[in-house]
GROMACS .gro file of C-alpha atoms in nm:
model
  153
    1MET     CA    1   2.269   1.618   0.015
    2GLU     CA    2   2.160   1.836   0.303
    3ILE     CA    3   1.863   2.060   0.232
    4ARG     CA    4   1.824   2.372   0.435
    5GLY     CA    5   1.596   2.666   0.405
    6GLY     CA    6   1.256   2.791   0.497
    7ARG     CA    7   0.915   2.674   0.401
    8ARG     CA    8   0.871   2.580   0.039
    9LYS     CA    9   0.557   2.686  -0.141
   10PHE     CA   10   0.459   2.435  -0.402
   11CYS     CA   11   0.272   2.574  -0.698
   12GLU     CA   12   0.054   2.365  -0.930
   13ALA     CA   13   0.344   2.304  -1.171
   14ASP     CA   14   0.563   2.177  -0.884
   15ASP     CA   15   0.287   1.941  -0.771
   16ILE     CA   16   0.240   1.811  -1.125
   17ALA     CA   17   0.614   1.750  -1.160
   18LEU     CA   18   0.617   1.561  -0.829
   19LEU     CA   19   0.313   1.352  -0.924
   20LYS     CA   20   0.458   1.267  -1.267
   21GLU     CA   21   0.787   1.154  -1.113
   22ALA     CA   22   0.604   0.950  -0.849
   23LEU     CA   23   0.409   0.778  -1.126
   24ALA     CA   24   0.724   0.722  -1.331
   25HIS     CA   25   0.901   0.555  -1.036
   26ASN     CA   26   0.589   0.371  -0.909
   27ALA     CA   27   0.639   0.537  -0.573
   28HIS     CA   28   0.264   0.530  -0.513
   29VAL     CA   29   0.243   0.147  -0.526
   30PHE     CA   30   0.544   0.064  -0.312
   31ARG     CA   31   0.606  -0.257  -0.128
   32ARG     CA   32   0.626  -0.243   0.247
   33GLY     CA   33   0.959  -0.097   0.354
   34LYS     CA   34   1.040   0.053   0.013
   35LEU     CA   35   0.870   0.393   0.050
   36THR     CA   36   1.188   0.584   0.136
   37GLU     CA   37   1.383   0.417  -0.142
   38LYS     CA   38   1.119   0.501  -0.405
   39PHE     CA   39   1.082   0.862  -0.299
   40GLU     CA   40   1.460   0.900  -0.285
   41GLU     CA   41   1.458   0.809  -0.656
   42VAL     CA   42   1.183   1.068  -0.713
   43ALA     CA   43   1.383   1.336  -0.530
   44VAL     CA   44   1.698   1.260  -0.730
   45SER     CA   45   1.503   1.281  -1.056
   46LEU     CA   46   1.344   1.610  -0.958
   47ASN     CA   47   1.681   1.756  -0.859
   48HIS     CA   48   1.844   1.646  -1.186
   49SER     CA   49   1.560   1.771  -1.404
   50SER     CA   50   1.539   2.113  -1.239
   51ALA     CA   51   1.162   2.071  -1.226
   52LEU     CA   52   1.153   2.240  -0.887
   53PRO     CA   53   1.303   2.583  -0.820
   54TRP     CA   54   1.479   2.448  -0.509
   55PRO     CA   55   1.662   2.127  -0.420
   56THR     CA   56   1.449   1.865  -0.253
   57ASN     CA   57   1.489   1.535  -0.071
   58CYS     CA   58   1.297   1.219   0.003
   59LYS     CA   59   1.128   1.362   0.311
   60HIS     CA   60   0.989   1.666   0.128
   61CYS     CA   61   0.866   1.455  -0.162
   62THR     CA   62   0.700   1.195   0.061
   63TYR     CA   63   0.531   1.454   0.279
   64ARG     CA   64   0.402   1.658  -0.013
   65PHE     CA   65   0.284   1.349  -0.201
   66LYS     CA   66   0.091   1.216   0.100
   67LEU     CA   67  -0.059   1.560   0.159
   68LEU     CA   68  -0.175   1.587  -0.203
   69VAL     CA   69  -0.332   1.240  -0.193
   70ALA     CA   70  -0.506   1.302   0.141
   71ASN     CA   71  -0.644   1.639   0.027
   72PHE     CA   72  -0.761   1.490  -0.301
   73ARG     CA   73  -0.942   1.206  -0.123
   74ARG     CA   74  -1.114   1.454   0.108
   75ILE     CA   75  -1.217   1.685  -0.175
   76ASP     CA   76  -1.325   1.394  -0.396
   77ARG     CA   77  -1.554   1.257  -0.121
   78ALA     CA   78  -1.710   1.601  -0.086
   79ARG     CA   79  -1.752   1.633  -0.465
   80SER     CA   80  -1.914   1.291  -0.496
   81SER     CA   81  -2.176   1.373  -0.235
   82ASP     CA   82  -2.249   1.724  -0.367
   83SER     CA   83  -2.408   1.641  -0.699
   84GLY     CA   84  -2.441   1.377  -0.964
   85ILE     CA   85  -2.278   1.596  -1.228
   86GLU     CA   86  -1.941   1.481  -1.359
   87GLU     CA   87  -1.679   1.745  -1.295
   88GLU     CA   88  -1.394   1.853  -1.518
   89TYR     CA   89  -1.050   1.755  -1.396
   90GLY     CA   90  -0.728   1.938  -1.469
   91GLU     CA   91  -0.394   1.768  -1.524
   92LYS     CA   92  -0.313   1.759  -1.152
   93ASP     CA   93  -0.652   1.615  -1.062
   94GLN     CA   94  -0.630   1.355  -1.338
   95LEU     CA   95  -0.288   1.245  -1.213
   96LEU     CA   96  -0.429   1.221  -0.861
   97VAL     CA   97  -0.727   1.017  -0.986
   98ASP     CA   98  -0.485   0.770  -1.147
   99ILE     CA   99  -0.261   0.758  -0.840
  100VAL     CA  100  -0.545   0.715  -0.589
  101SER     CA  101  -0.699   0.443  -0.806
  102ALA     CA  102  -0.367   0.257  -0.822
  103ILE     CA  103  -0.316   0.296  -0.445
  104ASP     CA  104  -0.665   0.161  -0.376
  105ASP     CA  105  -0.609  -0.134  -0.611
  106THR     CA  106  -0.277  -0.216  -0.446
  107GLU     CA  107  -0.429  -0.195  -0.098
  108GLU     CA  108  -0.714  -0.425  -0.206
  109LEU     CA  109  -0.469  -0.681  -0.349
  110THR     CA  110  -0.266  -0.666  -0.028
  111ARG     CA  111  -0.580  -0.714   0.181
  112LEU     CA  112  -0.688  -1.015  -0.029
  113GLU     CA  113  -0.341  -1.171   0.000
  114ARG     CA  114  -0.344  -1.127   0.377
  115GLU     CA  115  -0.689  -1.286   0.400
  116ARG     CA  116  -0.567  -1.581   0.191
  117VAL     CA  117  -0.268  -1.628   0.422
  118PHE     CA  118  -0.488  -1.605   0.733
  119ARG     CA  119  -0.734  -1.861   0.591
  120ARG     CA  120  -0.445  -2.097   0.514
  121ASP     CA  121  -0.305  -2.053   0.864
  122ASP     CA  122  -0.650  -2.120   1.013
  123ARG     CA  123  -0.684  -2.437   0.806
  124LEU     CA  124  -0.344  -2.557   0.922
  125ALA     CA  125  -0.428  -2.477   1.285
  126LYS     CA  126  -0.758  -2.668   1.260
  127ALA     CA  127  -0.584  -2.964   1.099
  128GLY     CA  128  -0.328  -2.960   1.381
  129GLN     CA  129  -0.604  -2.952   1.642
  130GLU     CA  130  -0.778  -3.247   1.475
  131VAL     CA  131  -0.455  -3.448   1.470
  132ARG     CA  132  -0.397  -3.368   1.837
  133ALA     CA  133  -0.755  -3.460   1.930
  134THR     CA  134  -0.724  -3.791   1.744
  135ALA     CA  135  -0.391  -3.864   1.913
  136MET     CA  136  -0.539  -3.786   2.254
  137GLU     CA  137  -0.835  -4.018   2.186
  138ARG     CA  138  -0.599  -4.299   2.088
  139LYS     CA  139  -0.386  -4.241   2.395
  140GLU     CA  140  -0.687  -4.248   2.628
  141SER     CA  141  -0.828  -4.564   2.469
  142GLY     CA  142  -0.487  -4.736   2.466
  143ARG     CA  143  -0.497  -4.793   2.090
  144SER     CA  144  -0.209  -4.726   1.857
  145VAL     CA  145  -0.194  -4.644   1.489
  146GLN     CA  146  -0.057  -4.996   1.421
  147ASP     CA  147  -0.354  -5.152   1.604
  148GLU     CA  148  -0.597  -4.956   1.390
  149GLU     CA  149  -0.414  -5.050   1.071
  150LYS     CA  150  -0.427  -5.421   1.168
  151GLY     CA  151  -0.799  -5.390   1.232
  152GLU     CA  152  -0.857  -5.249   0.883
  153ASN     CA  153  -0.677  -5.539   0.709
   0.00000   0.00000   0.00000
């Protein structure tokens, strides 16, 4: 579906509808390479439900979602440094708190998994270096694995 038209002004209800659909489709905790697919599902749902006064597409949904999350993070950092008083959150802010928390958790899990893979790769590389060093020692000394095994028996 081709979407044409001017600038769209999202109101609070439009943002809430977008955030609810993103949560429903888990578009905020996507796997690498699946962002477009997830937000395409969100756009289709929004178009079928008539939640927005205009037709939308994946690009609009993704852009608006990322903008909402970025603005919320910025505002939340400012709020946290302003005072120690807990602030009241509306529906939109509560949805954003849940979404940002899930995004942060997913990013942390991804980071931990990458570290685990890097540690495993480092272990394998060190083991390979040790095997090579041992082989080079044997070659220089003229010994073979069979000679060493005979010496042990």
